[in-house]
Coordinates of C-alpha atoms and ligand atoms in Angstrom, one line a residue:
Chain R
M3 CA 92.7 50.7 108.2
S4 CA 95.0 52.7 110.4
V5 CA 96.8 55.7 109.1
A6 CA 100.1 53.8 109.2
E7 CA 98.5 51.0 107.2
L8 CA 97.1 53.4 104.7
Q9 CA 100.5 55.0 104.3
R10 CA 102.1 51.7 103.6
R11 CA 99.4 50.9 101.1
I12 CA 100.0 54.2 99.3
T13 CA 103.8 53.5 99.2
Q14 CA 103.1 50.0 97.8
L15 CA 100.7 51.4 95.1
E16 CA 103.1 54.1 94.2
E17 CA 105.8 51.6 93.7
E18 CA 103.6 49.5 91.4
L19 CA 102.6 52.5 89.5
R20 CA 106.2 53.5 89.1
K21 CA 107.1 50.1 87.8
A22 CA 104.2 50.1 85.3
R23 CA 105.2 53.5 84.1
R24 CA 108.8 52.5 83.7
G25 CA 107.5 49.7 81.5
D26 CA 109.0 46.8 83.4
A27 CA 106.7 44.6 81.4
A28 CA 108.1 42.3 78.8
P29 CA 109.5 44.0 75.7
E30 CA 107.2 44.3 72.7
R31 CA 109.3 42.0 70.6
E32 CA 112.0 39.4 71.1
K33 CA 115.6 40.3 70.5
I34 CA 117.0 39.8 67.0
T35 CA 120.4 38.1 66.9
K36 CA 121.3 39.0 63.3
M37 CA 120.1 41.9 61.3
S38 CA 118.5 40.9 58.1
G39 CA 117.5 42.7 55.0
E40 CA 114.5 40.5 54.4
V41 CA 111.5 42.7 53.6
V42 CA 108.7 41.4 55.9
D43 CA 106.5 43.5 58.0
T44 CA 108.0 42.1 61.2
N45 CA 111.6 43.1 60.4
P46 CA 112.4 46.4 61.9
Y47 CA 115.7 46.6 60.1
S48 CA 114.7 45.9 56.5
R49 CA 114.6 49.6 55.5
L50 CA 117.9 50.3 57.1
M51 CA 119.6 47.3 55.5
A52 CA 118.2 48.5 52.2
L53 CA 120.9 51.3 52.5
K54 CA 123.3 48.5 51.5
R55 CA 121.4 47.4 48.4
M56 CA 121.1 51.1 47.4
G57 CA 124.9 51.4 47.6
I58 CA 124.8 54.1 50.3
V59 CA 126.3 52.1 53.1
E60 CA 128.7 49.3 52.6
D61 CA 128.2 47.4 55.9
Y62 CA 125.1 48.5 57.8
E63 CA 125.2 45.6 60.3
K64 CA 128.4 47.2 61.7
I65 CA 126.2 49.6 63.6
R66 CA 125.6 46.9 66.2
T67 CA 129.3 47.0 67.2
F68 CA 129.3 50.6 68.2
T69 CA 128.8 52.3 71.5
V70 CA 127.8 55.9 71.7
A71 CA 127.7 58.0 74.9
V72 CA 124.9 60.7 75.0
V73 CA 125.6 63.3 77.6
G74 CA 122.5 65.3 78.3
V75 CA 119.1 63.7 77.6
G76 CA 117.1 66.9 77.1
G77 CA 115.5 68.3 74.0
V78 CA 118.4 67.3 71.7
G79 CA 119.8 64.3 73.6
S80 CA 116.6 62.4 74.0
V81 CA 115.7 62.6 70.3
T82 CA 119.3 61.7 69.4
A83 CA 119.1 58.6 71.6
E84 CA 115.8 57.6 70.0
M85 CA 117.2 58.0 66.4
L86 CA 120.3 55.9 67.3
T87 CA 118.1 53.3 69.0
R88 CA 115.8 53.0 66.0
C89 CA 118.9 52.7 63.8
G90 CA 120.0 49.7 65.8
I91 CA 123.1 51.1 67.5
G92 CA 124.9 48.5 69.6
K93 CA 125.0 50.3 72.9
L94 CA 124.0 53.7 74.4
Q95 CA 125.3 55.3 77.5
L96 CA 123.0 58.0 78.8
Y97 CA 124.1 60.7 81.2
D98 CA 121.8 63.3 82.8
Y99 CA 120.9 64.4 86.4
D100 CA 117.6 66.0 85.7
K101 CA 114.0 64.8 86.1
V102 CA 111.3 64.8 83.5
E103 CA 109.0 67.8 84.1
L104 CA 105.7 68.9 82.5
A105 CA 107.6 72.1 81.5
N106 CA 109.6 69.8 79.1
M107 CA 106.5 68.9 77.1
N108 CA 107.1 71.5 74.4
R109 CA 110.0 69.2 73.3
L110 CA 109.9 65.8 71.7
F111 CA 110.3 62.3 73.2
F112 CA 109.2 62.4 76.8
Q113 CA 105.6 62.0 77.8
P114 CA 103.5 63.6 80.5
H115 CA 103.1 60.3 82.5
Q116 CA 106.9 60.2 82.9
A117 CA 107.0 63.5 84.9
G118 CA 109.0 63.0 88.1
Q119 CA 111.1 60.2 86.8
S120 CA 114.8 60.7 86.1
K121 CA 115.4 61.4 82.5
V122 CA 117.8 58.6 82.0
D123 CA 115.5 56.0 83.5
A124 CA 112.5 57.2 81.6
A125 CA 114.5 57.4 78.4
A126 CA 116.0 53.9 78.8
A127 CA 112.5 52.4 79.5
T128 CA 111.0 53.9 76.3
L129 CA 114.0 53.1 74.2
R130 CA 114.2 49.5 75.4
S131 CA 110.6 49.0 74.3
I132 CA 111.3 50.5 70.9
N133 CA 114.4 48.3 70.3
P134 CA 115.3 45.6 72.8
D135 CA 118.5 44.8 70.8
V136 CA 120.2 47.9 72.1
H137 CA 122.3 47.7 75.3
F138 CA 121.7 50.6 77.7
E139 CA 123.9 52.0 80.5
V140 CA 122.5 55.0 82.4
H141 CA 124.0 57.4 84.8
N142 CA 121.9 59.8 86.8
Y143 CA 124.5 62.4 87.9
N144 CA 126.1 65.7 87.0
I145 CA 129.4 65.0 85.2
T146 CA 131.0 68.4 86.2
T147 CA 131.6 67.5 89.9
V148 CA 134.9 66.0 90.9
D149 CA 133.7 62.5 92.0
N150 CA 131.3 62.1 89.1
F151 CA 133.8 63.3 86.5
D152 CA 136.3 60.5 87.4
H153 CA 133.5 58.0 87.1
F154 CA 132.4 59.5 83.8
M155 CA 136.0 59.4 82.4
D156 CA 136.2 55.8 83.5
R157 CA 133.0 54.8 81.7
I158 CA 134.0 56.6 78.5
R159 CA 137.3 54.7 78.6
T160 CA 135.9 51.2 79.4
G161 CA 132.2 51.4 78.6
G162 CA 132.3 50.1 75.0
L163 CA 130.6 46.8 74.1
E164 CA 133.9 44.9 74.2
G165 CA 135.1 46.7 77.3
G166 CA 137.2 49.3 75.5
A167 CA 136.5 53.0 74.9
V168 CA 133.2 54.1 73.5
D169 CA 133.2 54.9 69.8
L170 CA 131.8 58.4 70.1
V171 CA 130.7 60.8 72.8
L172 CA 127.8 63.2 71.9
S173 CA 127.5 66.3 74.0
C174 CA 123.8 67.3 74.1
V175 CA 124.0 69.4 77.2
D176 CA 122.5 72.9 77.6
N177 CA 125.3 74.7 79.4
Y178 CA 128.9 75.8 79.0
E179 CA 130.2 74.2 82.2
A180 CA 129.1 70.7 81.1
R181 CA 130.5 71.2 77.5
M182 CA 133.8 72.2 79.0
A183 CA 133.8 69.1 81.2
V184 CA 133.1 66.9 78.2
N185 CA 135.8 68.7 76.3
R186 CA 138.3 68.1 79.1
A187 CA 137.5 64.5 79.3
C188 CA 137.7 63.9 75.6
N189 CA 141.0 65.8 75.3
E190 CA 142.5 63.6 78.1
L191 CA 141.1 60.4 76.7
E192 CA 141.8 61.3 73.1
Q193 CA 138.2 60.6 72.4
T194 CA 136.5 61.7 69.3
W195 CA 133.2 63.5 70.0
F196 CA 130.4 65.7 68.7
E197 CA 129.2 68.8 70.3
S198 CA 125.7 70.1 69.7
G199 CA 123.8 73.2 70.8
V200 CA 120.7 75.2 70.4
A201 CA 120.7 78.9 71.1
E202 CA 118.8 80.2 74.1
N203 CA 116.6 82.2 71.8
A204 CA 115.6 78.8 70.1
V205 CA 116.2 80.1 66.5
S206 CA 119.7 78.7 65.8
G207 CA 121.8 75.7 66.5
H208 CA 124.9 73.9 65.5
I209 CA 126.9 70.7 65.6
Q210 CA 130.7 70.3 65.7
F211 CA 132.9 67.3 65.2
L212 CA 136.0 67.3 67.4
I213 CA 139.0 65.0 67.0
P214 CA 141.5 65.9 69.8
G215 CA 144.7 67.3 68.3
E216 CA 143.3 67.5 64.8
T217 CA 140.5 70.0 65.0
A218 CA 139.8 72.9 67.3
C219 CA 138.7 71.7 70.8
F220 CA 135.8 73.4 72.6
D221 CA 138.3 75.5 74.6
C222 CA 140.5 76.5 71.7
A223 CA 138.4 79.7 71.2
P224 CA 135.3 81.3 72.6
P225 CA 132.2 79.2 71.7
L226 CA 131.3 79.3 68.0
V227 CA 127.7 80.2 67.4
V228 CA 125.5 81.0 64.5
A229 CA 125.0 84.7 64.1
S230 CA 121.5 85.4 65.1
Q231 CA 121.1 88.5 62.9
I232 CA 118.9 89.8 65.6
D233 CA 120.0 93.1 67.1
E234 CA 121.0 92.0 70.6
R235 CA 119.5 95.2 72.0
T236 CA 116.0 94.3 70.8
L237 CA 116.3 90.8 72.2
K238 CA 114.1 90.9 75.3
R239 CA 115.4 88.7 78.1
E240 CA 113.3 90.1 80.9
G241 CA 112.0 87.4 83.1
V242 CA 113.3 84.4 81.2
C243 CA 116.5 82.4 80.9
A244 CA 115.9 80.5 77.7
A245 CA 113.3 79.7 75.1
S246 CA 113.0 76.4 73.2
L247 CA 111.3 75.0 70.2
P248 CA 110.8 71.3 69.4
T249 CA 111.5 72.1 65.7
T250 CA 115.0 73.6 66.2
M251 CA 115.9 70.8 68.7
G252 CA 114.6 68.1 66.3
I253 CA 116.6 69.5 63.4
V254 CA 119.8 69.8 65.4
A255 CA 119.4 66.2 66.7
G256 CA 118.7 65.1 63.1
V257 CA 121.9 66.7 61.7
L258 CA 123.8 65.4 64.6
V259 CA 122.8 61.8 64.2
Q260 CA 123.1 62.1 60.4
N261 CA 126.8 63.0 60.9
V262 CA 127.3 60.3 63.5
L263 CA 126.0 57.7 61.1
K264 CA 128.2 59.0 58.3
H265 CA 131.2 58.9 60.6
L266 CA 130.5 55.4 62.1
L267 CA 129.3 53.7 58.9
N268 CA 131.8 55.5 56.7
F269 CA 129.6 57.1 54.0
G270 CA 129.3 60.6 52.7
Q271 CA 131.2 63.5 54.2
V272 CA 131.2 64.5 57.9
S273 CA 130.7 68.2 58.7
Y274 CA 133.3 69.6 61.2
Y275 CA 131.0 72.5 62.0
L276 CA 127.5 72.8 60.7
G277 CA 125.4 75.8 61.8
Y278 CA 121.6 76.2 61.4
N279 CA 120.0 79.6 61.3
A280 CA 116.2 79.0 61.6
L281 CA 115.2 82.6 60.8
V282 CA 116.5 82.4 57.2
D283 CA 117.1 78.7 56.8
F284 CA 120.8 79.0 56.4
F285 CA 123.3 76.1 57.1
P286 CA 126.9 77.4 57.1
T287 CA 129.7 74.8 57.4
M288 CA 133.4 75.1 58.0
T289 CA 136.4 73.5 59.7
V290 CA 138.4 75.0 62.5
R291 CA 142.1 74.3 63.2
P292 CA 143.2 73.9 66.8
N293 CA 144.7 76.8 68.7
P294 CA 148.4 76.2 69.5
Q295 CA 147.9 78.3 72.6
C296 CA 144.8 76.5 73.8
E297 CA 144.2 76.9 77.6
D298 CA 143.7 73.2 77.8
S299 CA 147.1 71.5 78.3
W300 CA 145.8 68.1 77.0
C301 CA 144.6 69.8 73.8
R302 CA 148.2 71.1 73.2
K303 CA 149.6 67.7 74.0
R304 CA 147.2 66.1 71.4
Q305 CA 148.1 68.7 68.9
A306 CA 151.8 67.9 69.3
E307 CA 151.1 64.1 68.9
Y308 CA 149.0 64.7 65.8
A309 CA 151.7 66.9 64.3
A310 CA 154.3 64.1 65.0
R311 CA 152.1 61.5 63.5
K312 CA 151.6 63.6 60.4
A313 CA 155.3 64.2 60.1
A314 CA 156.0 60.4 60.4
E315 CA 153.6 59.5 57.8
P316 CA 155.3 58.2 54.6
I317 CA 154.4 60.2 51.6
V318 CA 152.4 57.8 49.5
E319 CA 150.4 58.3 46.4
K320 CA 146.8 58.6 47.4
V321 CA 145.1 55.4 46.3
E322 CA 141.8 56.4 44.7
V323 CA 139.1 54.0 45.6
V324 CA 137.2 53.5 42.4
E325 CA 133.5 53.7 43.1
E326 CA 130.6 55.8 42.2
E327 CA 131.3 59.0 44.0
V328 CA 128.6 61.3 44.9
V329 CA 128.3 63.5 41.9
H330 CA 127.7 67.1 42.8
E331 CA 125.1 68.1 40.3
D332 CA 124.3 71.7 39.7
N333 CA 122.5 73.1 42.7
N334 CA 119.0 73.4 41.4
W335 CA 117.4 73.9 44.7
G336 CA 118.9 77.2 45.6
I337 CA 120.1 75.9 48.9
S338 CA 122.9 78.1 50.1
L339 CA 125.7 76.2 51.7
V340 CA 128.8 78.0 52.6
D341 CA 131.9 75.8 52.8
E342 CA 135.1 77.7 53.3
S343 CA 137.7 75.6 51.7
A344 CA 140.4 77.0 53.9
P345 CA 139.8 76.0 57.5
A346 CA 139.4 78.8 60.1
T347 CA 142.0 79.2 62.7
A348 CA 141.3 79.5 66.4
T349 CA 143.2 81.8 68.6
A350 CA 142.5 82.7 72.2
G351 CA 140.5 85.8 71.5
Q352 CA 138.6 85.0 68.3
V353 CA 138.6 82.9 65.3
T354 CA 139.9 84.1 62.0
G355 CA 138.5 82.9 58.7
L356 CA 135.0 82.1 60.0
A357 CA 132.5 81.1 57.5
Q358 CA 129.7 83.6 56.8
G359 CA 127.0 83.4 59.4
I360 CA 129.2 82.0 62.2
T361 CA 130.6 84.1 65.0
T362 CA 132.1 83.7 68.5
A363 CA 129.8 84.1 71.5
Y364 CA 132.2 86.7 72.9
D365 CA 135.9 87.8 72.7
R366 CA 138.5 86.6 75.0
P367 CA 141.9 88.2 75.5
A368 CA 145.0 86.2 74.7
P369 CA 146.2 84.4 77.8
S370 CA 148.4 86.5 79.9
L371 CA 152.0 85.2 80.0
P372 CA 153.0 83.7 83.3
D373 CA 154.4 86.6 85.3
D374 CA 155.9 86.7 88.7
L375 CA 152.4 86.9 90.1
T376 CA 151.3 83.6 88.8
S377 CA 154.6 81.7 89.3
S378 CA 155.0 82.6 93.0
P379 CA 152.5 81.2 95.6
P380 CA 150.8 83.8 97.8
Q381 CA 153.1 84.9 100.6
D382 CA 150.8 83.9 103.3
A383 CA 151.8 81.3 105.9
T384 CA 148.3 81.0 107.3
S385 CA 147.2 77.4 106.8
L386 CA 144.0 76.4 105.0
D387 CA 142.5 75.2 108.3
D388 CA 143.2 78.6 109.9
L389 CA 141.6 80.3 107.0
M390 CA 138.5 78.1 107.2
A391 CA 138.2 78.8 110.9
Q392 CA 138.6 82.5 110.3
M393 CA 135.9 82.5 107.7
K394 CA 133.6 80.7 110.1
A395 CA 134.3 83.1 112.8
L396 CA 133.2 86.1 110.8
Chain N
M5 CA 126.4 96.0 83.0
V6 CA 128.3 96.2 86.2
D7 CA 127.0 99.1 88.3
D8 CA 129.3 101.5 90.2
A9 CA 128.6 99.9 93.6
T10 CA 129.4 96.5 92.3
R11 CA 132.5 97.8 90.5
K12 CA 133.7 99.4 93.7
S13 CA 133.2 96.3 95.9
L14 CA 134.7 94.2 93.2
G15 CA 137.9 96.3 93.1
S16 CA 138.5 95.6 96.8
I17 CA 138.5 91.8 96.5
P18 CA 142.0 90.3 96.2
L19 CA 142.6 88.7 92.8
M20 CA 143.5 85.0 92.5
R21 CA 146.9 84.0 91.2
T22 CA 146.8 80.3 90.8
K23 CA 145.2 78.7 87.8
A24 CA 144.1 75.4 89.4
G25 CA 141.0 73.4 89.7
P26 CA 139.9 70.7 92.1
R27 CA 141.7 68.0 90.1
D28 CA 145.0 69.7 90.5
K29 CA 146.1 68.2 93.8
E30 CA 148.6 70.6 95.5
A31 CA 148.0 73.6 93.2
W32 CA 144.3 73.4 94.2
V33 CA 145.2 73.7 97.9
T34 CA 147.1 76.9 97.0
R35 CA 144.2 78.2 95.0
L36 CA 141.8 77.3 97.9
K37 CA 143.8 79.4 100.3
E38 CA 143.5 82.3 97.9
E39 CA 139.8 81.7 97.6
Y40 CA 139.4 81.9 101.4
Q41 CA 141.6 85.0 101.6
G42 CA 139.4 86.6 98.9
L43 CA 136.2 85.7 100.6
I44 CA 137.3 86.7 104.1
K45 CA 138.4 90.1 102.7
Y46 CA 135.1 90.5 100.8
V47 CA 132.9 89.6 103.8
Q48 CA 135.0 91.9 106.0
N49 CA 134.6 94.8 103.5
N50 CA 130.8 94.2 103.4
K51 CA 130.6 94.2 107.2
D52 CA 132.6 97.4 107.3
A53 CA 130.3 99.0 104.7
D54 CA 127.3 97.8 106.6
N55 CA 126.3 95.6 103.7
D56 CA 126.9 92.1 105.1
W57 CA 124.9 89.8 102.8
F58 CA 126.3 86.2 102.8
R59 CA 128.3 83.6 104.6
L60 CA 129.9 80.6 102.9
E61 CA 131.9 77.6 104.0
S62 CA 133.2 74.5 102.2
N63 CA 133.9 70.9 102.8
K64 CA 137.5 69.9 103.6
E65 CA 138.4 69.5 99.9
G66 CA 136.9 72.9 98.9
T67 CA 134.8 71.3 96.2
R68 CA 131.4 71.8 97.8
W69 CA 130.3 75.2 99.2
F70 CA 127.3 76.0 101.2
G71 CA 126.0 78.8 103.4
K72 CA 123.4 81.6 103.6
C73 CA 122.7 84.8 101.8
W74 CA 120.2 87.4 102.7
Y75 CA 118.4 90.4 101.3
I76 CA 116.8 93.3 103.1
H77 CA 113.6 94.5 101.6
E78 CA 111.5 97.2 103.4
L79 CA 113.4 96.6 106.6
L80 CA 112.7 92.9 106.6
K81 CA 115.5 90.3 106.2
Y82 CA 114.9 87.5 103.8
E83 CA 117.3 84.6 104.1
F84 CA 118.1 81.8 101.7
D85 CA 120.4 78.8 101.6
V86 CA 123.0 79.0 99.0
E87 CA 125.1 76.1 97.6
F88 CA 127.3 75.1 94.7
D89 CA 130.0 72.6 93.6
I90 CA 133.3 73.6 92.1
P91 CA 133.2 72.2 88.6
V92 CA 136.2 70.2 87.4
T93 CA 136.8 72.8 84.8
Y94 CA 137.1 75.6 87.4
P95 CA 138.4 78.3 87.1
A96 CA 137.8 78.3 83.4
T97 CA 134.1 78.0 84.1
A98 CA 132.5 79.8 87.0
P99 CA 130.6 77.9 89.8
E100 CA 126.9 77.5 89.2
I101 CA 125.4 79.2 92.3
T102 CA 122.3 77.6 93.5
L103 CA 119.4 78.7 95.7
P104 CA 117.4 75.4 96.1
E105 CA 114.5 77.0 98.0
L106 CA 113.7 79.3 95.1
D107 CA 113.6 76.6 92.4
G108 CA 110.5 76.9 90.4
K109 CA 109.6 80.3 91.8
T110 CA 111.2 82.3 89.0
A111 CA 111.9 82.0 85.4
K112 CA 115.3 83.4 86.0
M113 CA 116.6 80.1 87.1
Y114 CA 117.7 76.9 85.5
R115 CA 116.7 73.5 86.8
G116 CA 117.6 72.7 90.3
G117 CA 117.6 76.4 91.4
R118 CA 120.8 77.5 89.5
I119 CA 120.6 81.2 89.1
C120 CA 120.4 82.5 85.6
L121 CA 123.3 85.0 85.1
T122 CA 123.3 88.0 82.8
D123 CA 124.8 87.9 79.4
H124 CA 127.6 90.0 80.7
F125 CA 128.7 87.6 83.4
K126 CA 130.2 84.8 81.2
P127 CA 132.3 87.0 79.0
L128 CA 133.5 89.0 82.0
W129 CA 134.4 85.8 83.8
A130 CA 136.1 84.4 80.7
R131 CA 138.2 87.5 80.3
N132 CA 139.4 87.3 83.9
V133 CA 140.4 83.7 84.2
P134 CA 142.1 82.8 86.5
K135 CA 142.0 86.1 88.5
F136 CA 138.3 85.9 89.5
G137 CA 137.4 83.6 92.3
I138 CA 134.3 82.6 94.4
A139 CA 134.1 86.1 95.9
H140 CA 133.9 87.6 92.5
A141 CA 131.2 85.1 91.5
M142 CA 129.2 86.2 94.5
A143 CA 129.7 89.9 93.9
L144 CA 129.0 89.8 90.2
G145 CA 126.6 86.9 90.0
L146 CA 124.5 86.4 93.1
G147 CA 124.5 89.9 94.4
P148 CA 122.9 91.6 91.4
W149 CA 120.6 88.6 90.9
L150 CA 119.2 88.9 94.4
A151 CA 118.8 92.7 94.0
V152 CA 116.6 92.2 90.9
E153 CA 114.8 89.0 91.6
I154 CA 114.0 89.0 95.3
P155 CA 111.9 92.3 95.3
D156 CA 110.1 90.9 92.2
M157 CA 109.3 87.6 94.0
I158 CA 108.2 89.3 97.1
Q159 CA 105.9 91.5 95.0
R160 CA 104.5 88.4 93.2
G161 CA 103.9 86.8 96.6
V162 CA 106.0 83.7 95.9
V163 CA 108.5 84.7 98.6
T164 CA 107.0 85.7 102.0
Y165 CA 108.7 86.9 105.1
T166 CA 109.0 84.4 107.9
E167 CA 110.2 85.3 111.5
K168 CA 113.5 83.7 112.2
K169 CA 113.4 81.1 114.9
G170 CA 115.9 81.2 117.7
Ligands
ZN407 ZN1 142.0 73.3 72.4

């Protein structure tokens, strides 16, 4: 064979290999049109439907009507997507622009043979074979750039199973820029979402439930993090950006999906902020009220709308639903849970009334009031084109 | 922290006035002009101080930036492509400066060759929104990064000197 023929053959074989790896083969089982609680060894939903019989969830099948967007399919996002897939969620949207690398193998979910594939494609292939009933929509791009952001907003607005908005957005990204982009989109779209994060030192994490206008948005205050109780000066950062542990990521994904299920299926109590300190096994919780001076104008708009809605609400006697409520037995296990009954308040610089063990990543000054500097455009008649040319000529 | 040389060069970069990102139509054009003014001044200052170390240009919309940066080590000039997008949340969040050629060669990088900034950069940036612009990100982010990482990479042999063609 000539070199050209051999090269063609290689391309062909590579393509076949890629298909085989992607799992283009037929799914392991047929789709199931109706969830059933029948306990037979072929029914993947019997143990989930048992939640109804046990009185935990009223209507488990409802899970098939929900669409959840998972932004970031890394150590937390991939496990989150797998849990939701196994729970039989209706539809998942997956967003990521990264490829699977062997360096990711200290985390759960992805496998070495998937190295080189895009995370979203590799994830969708695995998840489809686990549960062919779930609908998948994948986007292999960075949501923070202008073009992609518009598309992202559009898919959040119209990507639900029935063509409406998705039911929840889960931010499982690993950087501040992407979190801020999700925050901006959700404030604009009035979209309820969860934020999740694992510290770069791998020994703490958190989840946060955000309802635009009602709770603090991600931009209302500097990022809320779990106090590391490590002296920052002894934390060696030489030569590395970030550490990661499959344990911490798995735990954060677990508490995230647990709260997603509670919210969607209406059982138990959803945590607004839940921290996890791995060093001492401490789980502080709290709620944070929005900052009236939030830098995000959409957040302020949503706050005003929420206040107006609240004011317009007729004052009615709260109808108590008579049912077996969760009885808070004496805490025999010595698990320390801090729940500040009064919500914390976000201001620009810091947050007051934080629960023990939660802190802000840094302080930020109060926004400077618009002065004549900011209100007047620069007194320079040079056009942008001229400036660009000047820059080029340097 | 910020060393004296950085502090000095930082002080000479004009501050931005307009708080606008790439989704803010007209205000963004105003901001973009300020960005260019800041960069032109900064590059000019660098040249005057015999410390010229980068060039940048952008697409028409000012959303995508690209250029070159270089670092002199033992009289040899090492040059790298630099690029970044302006995020939709700019200027609340700084651009993520990327050196694609160095991806995988140092642990001080995130995926795709985005440089890993110090713990001080983010708080400093957050405290100076919207006054800091691209020139500040270069001076505070990329400059110090190159100064620490390039000599280290040269020493480890992952970056080698190549004679410039043409
Ligand atoms: Zn806010």
